XYZ file of C-alpha atoms in Angstrom:
112
model
C 12.712 -18.348 -4.128
C 9.357 -16.920 -3.244
C 8.866 -12.784 -3.626
C 6.440 -10.585 -2.749
C 4.088 -7.411 -3.960
C 1.703 -5.349 -2.466
C -0.899 -4.135 -4.113
C -3.908 -1.227 -2.231
C -7.472 -1.661 -2.444
C -9.908 1.334 -1.770
C -13.339 1.204 -0.686
C -15.230 4.132 -1.546
C -17.213 6.083 0.753
C -20.219 6.600 -1.464
C -21.627 3.309 -2.490
C -22.283 4.171 -6.002
C -18.645 5.267 -6.543
C -16.242 2.740 -7.723
C -13.646 0.776 -5.858
C -10.007 1.303 -6.798
C -6.904 -1.064 -7.107
C -3.189 0.686 -7.256
C 0.248 -0.732 -6.601
C 1.847 -0.406 -3.352
C 3.430 3.293 -3.591
C 6.837 3.767 -4.397
C 7.303 6.460 -1.505
C 6.194 4.028 0.894
C 8.403 2.557 3.286
C 7.558 -1.487 2.890
C 9.369 -2.030 6.058
C 7.950 0.408 8.311
C 4.700 -0.285 6.897
C 5.033 -4.286 8.066
C 6.726 -2.442 11.392
C 3.858 -0.498 12.107
C 1.098 -2.384 10.937
C 2.094 -5.965 11.021
C 0.190 -7.429 14.364
C -3.320 -6.392 11.973
C -2.244 -9.124 9.179
C -4.758 -11.084 7.992
C -3.694 -14.742 6.424
C -5.939 -15.114 3.475
C -5.485 -18.767 3.589
C -3.879 -19.629 0.410
C -3.055 -23.730 0.625
C 0.879 -22.983 -1.323
C 1.528 -19.096 -0.349
C 1.699 -16.671 2.423
C -0.736 -14.221 1.750
C -1.863 -11.230 3.938
C -4.290 -8.564 4.308
C -4.112 -5.717 6.388
C -7.329 -3.420 7.070
C -6.393 0.211 7.754
C -8.891 3.352 7.853
C -8.557 6.340 5.266
C -7.094 8.650 8.055
C -4.726 5.928 9.086
C -3.644 5.441 5.371
C -3.651 9.134 4.739
C -1.261 9.917 8.065
C 1.132 6.933 6.988
C 1.356 8.161 3.293
C 2.090 11.875 4.430
C 4.923 10.451 7.067
C 6.464 8.479 4.012
C 6.260 11.807 1.653
C 8.178 13.875 4.018
C 11.063 11.116 3.940
C 10.891 11.031 0.567
C 10.693 14.323 -0.929
C 14.576 14.379 -0.233
C 15.220 11.729 -3.050
C 15.285 13.484 -6.292
C 13.181 10.995 -7.941
C 9.909 12.506 -5.937
C 10.283 15.484 -8.617
C 9.130 13.306 -11.119
C 6.212 13.912 -12.988
C 4.861 10.469 -12.550
C 5.428 10.375 -9.104
C 3.927 13.515 -8.255
C 1.041 12.731 -10.661
C 1.151 9.236 -8.475
C 0.826 11.014 -4.872
C -1.982 13.347 -6.328
C -3.784 10.332 -7.136
C -3.573 8.362 -4.342
C -4.022 11.166 -1.531
C -7.349 12.083 -3.730
C -8.286 8.164 -3.733
C -7.299 7.575 0.034
C -9.619 11.036 0.945
C -12.645 9.777 -0.679
C -12.125 6.380 0.303
C -13.938 4.278 3.693
C -11.696 1.245 3.930
C -7.966 0.571 2.882
C -6.974 -2.787 2.347
C -2.984 -3.797 1.890
C -3.014 -7.084 0.163
C 0.466 -8.961 0.531
C 1.120 -11.895 -1.992
C 3.643 -14.433 -2.685
C 4.503 -15.956 -5.508
C 7.728 -18.251 -6.991
C 10.391 -15.653 -8.513
C 12.131 -18.432 -10.422
C 15.445 -17.111 -8.895
C 16.133 -20.535 -6.758
């Protein structure tokens, strides 16, 4: 049975800065993300799996992040130090980004 995972690639606004790769944020509404940005999907052309990329501006990603955080704050886990730290890292990275690519990859989970 195929499973999916998402990752963020952040490309810096400054050419001399490194890019960053991050896991799809725990507080982001995965289903809502695909509802909101699904029409932007770009098929990555893998011959065996269904892999997509979604291009966002930093402003779009920051707005989505803010929207999802507001919903997530009612969850008690939103106060955990590692979650708070991850939120701060992502916000900082998004503010310094020129482009954000969300990659959605499929793999065989072995749960057939």
